[in-house]
Coordinates of C-alpha atoms in Angstrom, one line a residue:
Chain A
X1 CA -56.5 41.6 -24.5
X2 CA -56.1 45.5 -25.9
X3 CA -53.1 46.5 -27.1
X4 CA -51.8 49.7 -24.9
X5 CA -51.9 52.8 -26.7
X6 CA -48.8 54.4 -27.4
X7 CA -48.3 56.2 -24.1
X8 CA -45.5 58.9 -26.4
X9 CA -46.4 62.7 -24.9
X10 CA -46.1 63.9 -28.6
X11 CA -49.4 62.1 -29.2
X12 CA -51.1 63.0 -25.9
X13 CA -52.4 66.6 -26.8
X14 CA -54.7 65.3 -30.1
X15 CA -57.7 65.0 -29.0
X16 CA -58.0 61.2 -29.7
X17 CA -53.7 60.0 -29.5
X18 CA -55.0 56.3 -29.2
X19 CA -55.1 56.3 -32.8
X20 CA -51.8 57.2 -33.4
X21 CA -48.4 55.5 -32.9
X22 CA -44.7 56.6 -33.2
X23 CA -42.2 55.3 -34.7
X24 CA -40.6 53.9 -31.3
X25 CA -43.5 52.2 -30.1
X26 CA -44.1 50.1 -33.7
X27 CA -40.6 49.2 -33.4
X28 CA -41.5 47.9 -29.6
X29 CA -44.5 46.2 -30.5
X30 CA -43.6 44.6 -34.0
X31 CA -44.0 41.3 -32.1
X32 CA -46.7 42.0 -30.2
X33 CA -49.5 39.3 -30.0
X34 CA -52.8 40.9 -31.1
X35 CA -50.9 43.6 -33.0
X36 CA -50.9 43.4 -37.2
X37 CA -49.1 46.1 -39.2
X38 CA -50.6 47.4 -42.5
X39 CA -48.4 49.2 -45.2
X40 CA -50.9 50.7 -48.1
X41 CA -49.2 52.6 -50.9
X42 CA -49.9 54.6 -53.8
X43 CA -47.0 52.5 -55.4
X44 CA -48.3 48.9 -55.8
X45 CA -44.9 47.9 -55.9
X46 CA -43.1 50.1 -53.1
X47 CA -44.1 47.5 -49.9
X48 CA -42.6 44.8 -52.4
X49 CA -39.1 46.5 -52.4
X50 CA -38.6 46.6 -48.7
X51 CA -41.1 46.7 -45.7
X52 CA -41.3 47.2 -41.7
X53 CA -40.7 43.4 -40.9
X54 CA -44.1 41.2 -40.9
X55 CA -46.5 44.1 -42.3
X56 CA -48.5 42.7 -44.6
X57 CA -49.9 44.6 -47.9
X58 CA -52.9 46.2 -48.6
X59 CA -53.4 47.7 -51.9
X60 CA -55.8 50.5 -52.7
X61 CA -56.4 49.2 -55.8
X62 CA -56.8 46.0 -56.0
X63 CA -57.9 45.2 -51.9
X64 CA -60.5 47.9 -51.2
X65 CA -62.5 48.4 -54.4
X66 CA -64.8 46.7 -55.7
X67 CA -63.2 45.0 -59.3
X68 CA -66.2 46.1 -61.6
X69 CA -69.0 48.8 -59.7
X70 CA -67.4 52.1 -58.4
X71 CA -67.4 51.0 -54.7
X72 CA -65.6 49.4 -52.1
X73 CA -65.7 45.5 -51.1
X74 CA -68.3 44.2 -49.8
X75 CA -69.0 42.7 -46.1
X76 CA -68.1 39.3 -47.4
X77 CA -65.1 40.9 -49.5
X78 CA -64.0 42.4 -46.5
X79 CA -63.8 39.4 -44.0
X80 CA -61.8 37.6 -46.7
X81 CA -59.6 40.1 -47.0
X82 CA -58.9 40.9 -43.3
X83 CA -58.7 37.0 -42.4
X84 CA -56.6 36.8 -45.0
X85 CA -54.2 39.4 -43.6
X86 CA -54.6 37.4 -40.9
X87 CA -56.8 40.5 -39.0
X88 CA -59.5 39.5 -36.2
X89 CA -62.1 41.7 -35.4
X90 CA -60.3 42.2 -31.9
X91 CA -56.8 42.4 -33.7
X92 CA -54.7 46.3 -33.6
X93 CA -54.3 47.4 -36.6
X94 CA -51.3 49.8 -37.2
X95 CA -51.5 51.4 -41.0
X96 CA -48.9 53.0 -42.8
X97 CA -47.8 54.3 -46.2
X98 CA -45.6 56.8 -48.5
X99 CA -46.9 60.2 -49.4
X100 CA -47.3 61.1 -45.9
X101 CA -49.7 58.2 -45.3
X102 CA -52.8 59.2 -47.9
X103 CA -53.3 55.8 -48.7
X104 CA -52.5 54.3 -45.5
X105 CA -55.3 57.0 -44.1
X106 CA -57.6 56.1 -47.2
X107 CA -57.6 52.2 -46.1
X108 CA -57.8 53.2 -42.4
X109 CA -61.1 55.2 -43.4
X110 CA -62.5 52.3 -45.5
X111 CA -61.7 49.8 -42.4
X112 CA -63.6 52.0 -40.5
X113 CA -67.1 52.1 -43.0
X114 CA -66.7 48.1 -41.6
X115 CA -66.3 49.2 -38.0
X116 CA -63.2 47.7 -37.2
X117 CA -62.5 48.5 -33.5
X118 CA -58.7 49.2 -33.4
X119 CA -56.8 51.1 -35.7
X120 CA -53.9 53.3 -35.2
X121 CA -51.9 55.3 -37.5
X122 CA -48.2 55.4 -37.6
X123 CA -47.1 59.0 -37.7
X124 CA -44.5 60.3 -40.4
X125 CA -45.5 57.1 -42.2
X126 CA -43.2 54.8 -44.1
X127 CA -41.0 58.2 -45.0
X128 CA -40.6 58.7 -41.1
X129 CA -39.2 55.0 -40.7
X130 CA -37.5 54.8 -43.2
X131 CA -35.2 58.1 -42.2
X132 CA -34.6 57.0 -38.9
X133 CA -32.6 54.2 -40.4
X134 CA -35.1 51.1 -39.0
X135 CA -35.7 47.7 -40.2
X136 CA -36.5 47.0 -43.8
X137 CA -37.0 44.0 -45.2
X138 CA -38.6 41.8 -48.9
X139 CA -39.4 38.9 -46.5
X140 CA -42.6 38.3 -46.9
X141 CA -43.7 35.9 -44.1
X142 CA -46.7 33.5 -44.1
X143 CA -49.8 34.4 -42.8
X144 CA -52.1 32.1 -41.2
X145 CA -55.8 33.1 -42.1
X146 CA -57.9 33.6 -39.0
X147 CA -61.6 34.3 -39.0
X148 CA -63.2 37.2 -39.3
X149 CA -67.0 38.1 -39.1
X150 CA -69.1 39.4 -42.0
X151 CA -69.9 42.5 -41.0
X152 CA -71.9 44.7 -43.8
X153 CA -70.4 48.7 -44.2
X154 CA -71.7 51.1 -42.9
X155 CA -71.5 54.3 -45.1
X156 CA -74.1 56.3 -43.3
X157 CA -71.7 57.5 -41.1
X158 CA -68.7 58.1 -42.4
X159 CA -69.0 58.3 -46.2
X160 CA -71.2 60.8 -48.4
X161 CA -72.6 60.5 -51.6
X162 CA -73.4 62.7 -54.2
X163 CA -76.6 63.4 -53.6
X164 CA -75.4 63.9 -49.7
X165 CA -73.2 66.6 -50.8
X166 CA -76.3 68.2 -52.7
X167 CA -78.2 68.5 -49.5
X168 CA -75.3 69.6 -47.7
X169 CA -74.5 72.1 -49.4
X170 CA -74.8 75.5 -47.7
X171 CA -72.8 73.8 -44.7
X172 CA -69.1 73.5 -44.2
X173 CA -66.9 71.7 -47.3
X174 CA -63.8 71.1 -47.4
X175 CA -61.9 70.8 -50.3
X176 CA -58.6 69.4 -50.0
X177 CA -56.9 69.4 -53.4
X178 CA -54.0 71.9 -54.7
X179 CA -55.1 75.5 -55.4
X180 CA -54.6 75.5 -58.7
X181 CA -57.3 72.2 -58.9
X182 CA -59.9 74.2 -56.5
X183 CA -60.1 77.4 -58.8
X184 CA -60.3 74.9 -61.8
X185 CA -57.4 76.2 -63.8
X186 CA -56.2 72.2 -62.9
X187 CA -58.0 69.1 -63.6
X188 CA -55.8 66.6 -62.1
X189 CA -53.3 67.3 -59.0
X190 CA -49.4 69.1 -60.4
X191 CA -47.5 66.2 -62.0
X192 CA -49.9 63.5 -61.9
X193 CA -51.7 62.0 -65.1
X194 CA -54.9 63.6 -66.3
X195 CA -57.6 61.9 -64.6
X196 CA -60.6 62.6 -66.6
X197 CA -63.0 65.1 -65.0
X198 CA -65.1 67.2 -67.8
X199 CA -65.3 70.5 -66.0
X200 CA -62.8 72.1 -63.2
X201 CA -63.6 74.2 -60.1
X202 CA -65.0 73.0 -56.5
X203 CA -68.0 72.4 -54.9
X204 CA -70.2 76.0 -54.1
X205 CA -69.1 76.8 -50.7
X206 CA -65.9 75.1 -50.2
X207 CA -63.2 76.1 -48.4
X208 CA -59.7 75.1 -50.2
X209 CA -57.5 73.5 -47.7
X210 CA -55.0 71.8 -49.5
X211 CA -54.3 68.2 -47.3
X212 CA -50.3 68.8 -46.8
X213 CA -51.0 72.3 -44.6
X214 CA -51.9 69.1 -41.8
X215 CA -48.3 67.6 -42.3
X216 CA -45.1 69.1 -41.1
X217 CA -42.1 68.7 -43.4
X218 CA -41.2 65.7 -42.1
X219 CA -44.1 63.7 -43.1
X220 CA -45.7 63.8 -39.3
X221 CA -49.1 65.4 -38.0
X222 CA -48.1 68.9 -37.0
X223 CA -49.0 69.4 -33.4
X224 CA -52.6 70.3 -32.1
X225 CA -52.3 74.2 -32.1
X226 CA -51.2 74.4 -35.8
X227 CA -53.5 72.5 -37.0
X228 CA -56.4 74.4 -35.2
X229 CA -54.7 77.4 -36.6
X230 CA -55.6 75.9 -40.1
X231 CA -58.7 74.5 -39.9
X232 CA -60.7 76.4 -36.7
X233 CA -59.3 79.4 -37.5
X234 CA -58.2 79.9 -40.6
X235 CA -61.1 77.5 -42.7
X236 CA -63.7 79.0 -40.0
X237 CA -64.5 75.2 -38.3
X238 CA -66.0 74.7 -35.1
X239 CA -65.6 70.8 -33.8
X240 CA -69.3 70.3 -33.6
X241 CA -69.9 71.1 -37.4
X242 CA -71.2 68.5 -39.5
X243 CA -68.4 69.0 -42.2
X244 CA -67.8 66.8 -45.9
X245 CA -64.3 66.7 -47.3
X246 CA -63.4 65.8 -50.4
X247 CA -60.8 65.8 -53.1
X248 CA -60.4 63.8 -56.4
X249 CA -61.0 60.5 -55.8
X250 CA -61.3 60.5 -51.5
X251 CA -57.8 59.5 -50.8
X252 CA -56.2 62.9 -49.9
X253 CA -59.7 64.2 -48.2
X254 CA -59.1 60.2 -46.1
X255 CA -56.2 62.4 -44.6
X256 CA -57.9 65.5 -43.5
X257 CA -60.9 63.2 -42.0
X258 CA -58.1 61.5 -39.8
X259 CA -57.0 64.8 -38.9
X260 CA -60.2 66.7 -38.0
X261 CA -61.8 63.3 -36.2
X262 CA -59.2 62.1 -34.5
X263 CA -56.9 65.1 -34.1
X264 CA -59.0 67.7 -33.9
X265 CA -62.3 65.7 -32.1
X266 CA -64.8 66.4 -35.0
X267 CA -67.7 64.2 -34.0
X268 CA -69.2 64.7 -37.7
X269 CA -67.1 64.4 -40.8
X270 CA -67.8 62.9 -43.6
X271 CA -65.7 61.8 -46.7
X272 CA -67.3 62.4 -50.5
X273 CA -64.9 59.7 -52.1
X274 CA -66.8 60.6 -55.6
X275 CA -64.8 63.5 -55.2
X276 CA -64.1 65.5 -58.0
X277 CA -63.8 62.4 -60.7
X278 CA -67.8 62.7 -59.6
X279 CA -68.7 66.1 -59.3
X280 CA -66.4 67.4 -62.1
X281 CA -68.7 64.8 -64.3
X282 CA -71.6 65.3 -63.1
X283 CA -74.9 66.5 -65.1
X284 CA -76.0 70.4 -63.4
X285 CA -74.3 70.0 -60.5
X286 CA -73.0 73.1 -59.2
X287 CA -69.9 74.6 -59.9
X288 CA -67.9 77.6 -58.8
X289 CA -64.7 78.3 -60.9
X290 CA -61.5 80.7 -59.0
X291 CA -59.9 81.2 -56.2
X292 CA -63.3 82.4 -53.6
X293 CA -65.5 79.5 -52.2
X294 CA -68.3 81.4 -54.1
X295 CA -72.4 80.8 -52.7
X296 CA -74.8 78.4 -53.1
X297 CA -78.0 79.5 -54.9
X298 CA -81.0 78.5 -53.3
Chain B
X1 CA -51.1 39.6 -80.3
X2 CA -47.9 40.6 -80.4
X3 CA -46.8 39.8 -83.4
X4 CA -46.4 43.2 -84.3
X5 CA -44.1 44.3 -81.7
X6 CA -40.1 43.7 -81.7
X7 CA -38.6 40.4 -80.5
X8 CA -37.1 40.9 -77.3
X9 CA -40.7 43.2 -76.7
X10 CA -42.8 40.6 -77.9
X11 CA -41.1 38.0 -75.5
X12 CA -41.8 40.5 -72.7
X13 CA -45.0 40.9 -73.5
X14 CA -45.8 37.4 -74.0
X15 CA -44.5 36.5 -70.3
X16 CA -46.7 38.8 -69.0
X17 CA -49.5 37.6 -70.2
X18 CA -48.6 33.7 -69.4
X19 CA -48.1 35.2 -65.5
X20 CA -51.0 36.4 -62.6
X21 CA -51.5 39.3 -61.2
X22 CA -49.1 38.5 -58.1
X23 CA -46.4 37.3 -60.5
X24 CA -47.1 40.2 -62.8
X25 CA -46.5 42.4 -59.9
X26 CA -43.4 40.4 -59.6
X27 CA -41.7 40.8 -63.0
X28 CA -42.3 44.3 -62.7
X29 CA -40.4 44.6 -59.2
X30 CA -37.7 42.5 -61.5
X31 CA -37.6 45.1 -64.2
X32 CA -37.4 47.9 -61.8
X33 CA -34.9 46.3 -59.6
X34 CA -32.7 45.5 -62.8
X35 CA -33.1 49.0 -64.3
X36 CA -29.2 50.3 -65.3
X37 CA -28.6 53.6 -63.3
X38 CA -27.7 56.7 -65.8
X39 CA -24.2 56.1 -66.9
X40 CA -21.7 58.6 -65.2
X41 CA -21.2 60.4 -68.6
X42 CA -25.1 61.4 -68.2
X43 CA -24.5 62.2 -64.6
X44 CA -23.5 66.0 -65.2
X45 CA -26.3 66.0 -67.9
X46 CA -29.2 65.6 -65.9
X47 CA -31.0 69.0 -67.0
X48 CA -31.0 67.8 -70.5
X49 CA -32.5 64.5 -70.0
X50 CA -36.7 65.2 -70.6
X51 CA -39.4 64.9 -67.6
X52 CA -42.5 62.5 -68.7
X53 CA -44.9 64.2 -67.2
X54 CA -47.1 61.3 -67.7
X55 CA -45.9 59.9 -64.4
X56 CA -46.5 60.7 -61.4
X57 CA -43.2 59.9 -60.0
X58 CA -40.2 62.2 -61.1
X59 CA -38.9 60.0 -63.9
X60 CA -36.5 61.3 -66.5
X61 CA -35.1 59.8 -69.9
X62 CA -33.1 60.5 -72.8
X63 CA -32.5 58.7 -76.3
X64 CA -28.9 58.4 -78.0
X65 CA -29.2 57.2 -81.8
X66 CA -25.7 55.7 -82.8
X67 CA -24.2 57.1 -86.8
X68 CA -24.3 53.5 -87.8
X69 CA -26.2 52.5 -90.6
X70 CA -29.2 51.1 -88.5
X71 CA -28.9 53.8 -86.1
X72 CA -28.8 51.6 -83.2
X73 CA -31.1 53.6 -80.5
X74 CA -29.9 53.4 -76.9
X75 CA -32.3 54.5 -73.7
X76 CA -31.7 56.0 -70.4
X77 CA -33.5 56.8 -67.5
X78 CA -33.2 58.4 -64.2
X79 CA -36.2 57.3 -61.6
X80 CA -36.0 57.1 -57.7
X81 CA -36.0 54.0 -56.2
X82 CA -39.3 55.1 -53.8
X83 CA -41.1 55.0 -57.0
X84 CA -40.8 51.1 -58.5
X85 CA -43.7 51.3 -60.3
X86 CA -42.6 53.6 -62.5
X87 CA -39.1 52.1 -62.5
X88 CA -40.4 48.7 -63.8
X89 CA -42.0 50.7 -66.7
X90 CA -39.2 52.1 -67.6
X91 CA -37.3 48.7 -67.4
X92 CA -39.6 46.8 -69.6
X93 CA -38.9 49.8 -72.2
X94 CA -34.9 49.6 -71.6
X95 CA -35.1 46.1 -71.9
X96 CA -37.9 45.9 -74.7
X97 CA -36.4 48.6 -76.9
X98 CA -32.4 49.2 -76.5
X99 CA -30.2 48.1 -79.3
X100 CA -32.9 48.0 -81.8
X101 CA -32.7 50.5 -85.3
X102 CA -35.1 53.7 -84.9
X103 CA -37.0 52.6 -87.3
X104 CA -37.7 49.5 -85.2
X105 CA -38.4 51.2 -82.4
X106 CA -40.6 54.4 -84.2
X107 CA -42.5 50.9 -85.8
X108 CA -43.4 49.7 -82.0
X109 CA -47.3 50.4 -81.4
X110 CA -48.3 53.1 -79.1
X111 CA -50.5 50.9 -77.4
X112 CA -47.8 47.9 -76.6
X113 CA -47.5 48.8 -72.9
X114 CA -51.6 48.0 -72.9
X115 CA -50.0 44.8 -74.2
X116 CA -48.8 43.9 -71.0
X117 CA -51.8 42.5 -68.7
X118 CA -50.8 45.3 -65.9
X119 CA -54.1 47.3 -66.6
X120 CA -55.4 44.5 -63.5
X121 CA -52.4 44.9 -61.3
X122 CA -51.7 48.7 -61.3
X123 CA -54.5 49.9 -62.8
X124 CA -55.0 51.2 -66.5
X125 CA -54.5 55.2 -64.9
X126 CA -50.7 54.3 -64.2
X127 CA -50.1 52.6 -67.4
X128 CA -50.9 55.7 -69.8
X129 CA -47.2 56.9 -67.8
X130 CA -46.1 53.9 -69.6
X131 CA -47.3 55.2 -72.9
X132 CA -45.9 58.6 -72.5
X133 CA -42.6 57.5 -72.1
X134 CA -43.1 55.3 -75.1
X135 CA -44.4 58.5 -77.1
X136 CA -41.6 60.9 -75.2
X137 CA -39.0 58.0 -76.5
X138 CA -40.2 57.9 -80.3
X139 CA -40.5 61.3 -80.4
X140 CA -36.8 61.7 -79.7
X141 CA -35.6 58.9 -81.8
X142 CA -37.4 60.6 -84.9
X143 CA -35.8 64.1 -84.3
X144 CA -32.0 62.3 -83.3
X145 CA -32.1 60.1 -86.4
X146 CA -34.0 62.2 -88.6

């Protein structure tokens, strides 16, 4: 049987709310049958020191990619790993995570190469719960592994490639990262280790529209109007646009593709997780230095 | 392997390696959990202790080499407790490297936190925050003793 959707009217104006949940309703519907909550951090140890009561953890890191070829799990990889969680293909999914839910939107995006049916967002994140003073706990409880089917990614859809983003180019890009890593002056994001890309800038023709102008200061989507202020109006986007985002390694531009998708009602965006640890490698790709968007030779 | 790296270091290192990822993961949420808070005398002092900007998360430390004759180094660090990952780094150092002489601890390889078999279980990227605080640390015990 479905889950309801979180019925809350601060989710009803996005343009797809089922795929969102407060705060209020997780704390409802932590018992619900049918419902299994997902916390997915940058910090591999962070769900260890305290977590909403019976989520279970996904890491980034060690869950989602592939342990020797730049990619994510396979089919197979992917059943284990959601029976494991104890995650049937009809089961609801409710992600979240710190840093105002990238990687809880980065695993939502990669469940969703695989077609799971039911996932749902927590808005604010972990930061969100945590502040309202709820339910923390280091009990891990069992999980009972149920099946769940082999079904092979899809990354037609949803996911672009390199050689995607060549063709595309000339069409709308989005390039989520910090300013200072669009113009190239940066090759890694403020405070964060060097990450190894050979030349700085952004893709010809992208717009820079850094991923946290989508989150209000407390860690939550802001509402509908401000975020077509940012991204119809001010990035020039129109919902029927077949738009690529991207950022360093697809986690941050995972946030934006929740946003204009479900948020916003894009039908057509795609997520470059090469990112710039590809492109910023890459032999004669194009590449446009400062603070303009620059053009695409043709 | 680590016979090149101080006792209570080596001993660290050499539980690591005897444990698996998930307990790995585990000794590290022990380190950060048992990592001392900054003592109050440091509490005032917080603009002098020195950002590794290695790590992503905010983390902050400071050396103090005793006058004695092996000029005993002590360590303290300041990191939040969102950011565990980083605190269990800093952890293994306090608990690796405090009370040895500087020139034990200036002899510890830059490469020891590589040592640990975390490169699986947090991924070799993090781990180079490890090593700056390990270069950030020697650096200051050679200009405090010097």
């Amino acid at each position: 049987m479905p889950v309801a959707h979180d019925p809350h009217p601060s989710l009803a104006e996005y343009a797809h709310p089922e795929r969102l949940v407060t705060t209020t309703w997780l704390a409802e519907n932590l018992d619900t049958p049918g419902v299994v909550v997902v916390e997915s951090d940058e910090d591999v140890l962070l769900y260890d020191t305290g977590h909403i009561p019976g989520a279970v953890k996904i890491d980034w890191h060690l869950d989602l990619n592939d342990s020797v070829t730049r990619d994510y799990v396979d089919g197979e990889g992917f059943a284990r790993l959601m029976g494991s969680a104890g995650i049937t293909r009809d089961t609801t999914v409710v992600l979240y995570g710190d840093a105002s839910n990238w990687w809880a939107a980065y695993a939502l995006w990669v469940f969703s190469l695989f077609g799971h049916p039911d996932l749902r967002l927590l808005n604010g994140g972990r930061a969100a719960w945590v502040a309202e003073g709820r339910p923390m706990t280091r009990e891990v409880r069992p999980v009972e592994p149920v099946p769940y089917p082999v079904v092979e990614r899809d990354d037609s859809v949803l996911r672009a490639f390199k050689d995607d983003v060549l063709a595309h180019l000339g069409s709308p890009l989005i390039d989520v990262r910090s300013p200072g890593e669009y113009s190239g002056e940066l090759l890694h994001m403020p405070d964060y280790p060097q990450e190894g890309a050979l030349r700085g800038g952004h893709i010809p023709g992208a717009v820079n529209v850094p991923w946290a102008k989508a989150a209000a200061a407390d860690g939550r989507f802001r509402s509908r109007a401000e975020l077509a202020e940012v991204y119809l109006d001010g990035a020039g986007l129109t919902p029927d646009d077949e738009v690529v985002t991207y950022c360093r390694i697809g986690e941050r531009s995972s946030h934006t593709w929740f946003v204009l998708t479900y948020l916003l009602g894009f039908d057509h965006v795609r997520n470059y997780d090469g990112s710039w640890t590809e492109w910023g490698n890459a032999v004669r790709v194009p590449v446009v230095q400062g603070s303009e968007p620059g053009t695409v030779d043709t | 392997m680590s016979d090149d790296l101080p006792a209570a270091f080596a001993e660290i290192a050499d539980d690591f390696s005897a444990a698996t990822t998930r307990q790995r993961l585990d000794l590290l949420l022990e380190f950060s959990d048992e990592l001392p808070g900054l003592p109050e005398r440091l509490h005032d002092a917080r603009d002098s202790l020195e950002r590794v900007d290695e790590c992503q998360s905010p983390v902050f430390l400071t050396v103090e080499v005793e006058p004695d004759a092996d000029r005993t180094v002590h360590l303290f660090f300041d990191a939040p407790l969102e950011a565990p990952t980083t605190r269990g780094f800093a952890g293994i150092l306090q608990a690796g490297l405090d009370g040895l002489s500087a020139a034990q601890v200036l002899a510890v390889p830059d490469d020891a936190p590589m040592r640990l078999g975390l490169a699986e279980a947090v991924s070799p990227l993090r781990l180079r925050g490890m090593v700056g605080m390990l270069g950030r640390i020697k650096r200051q015990v050679r200009v405090k003793s010097g």
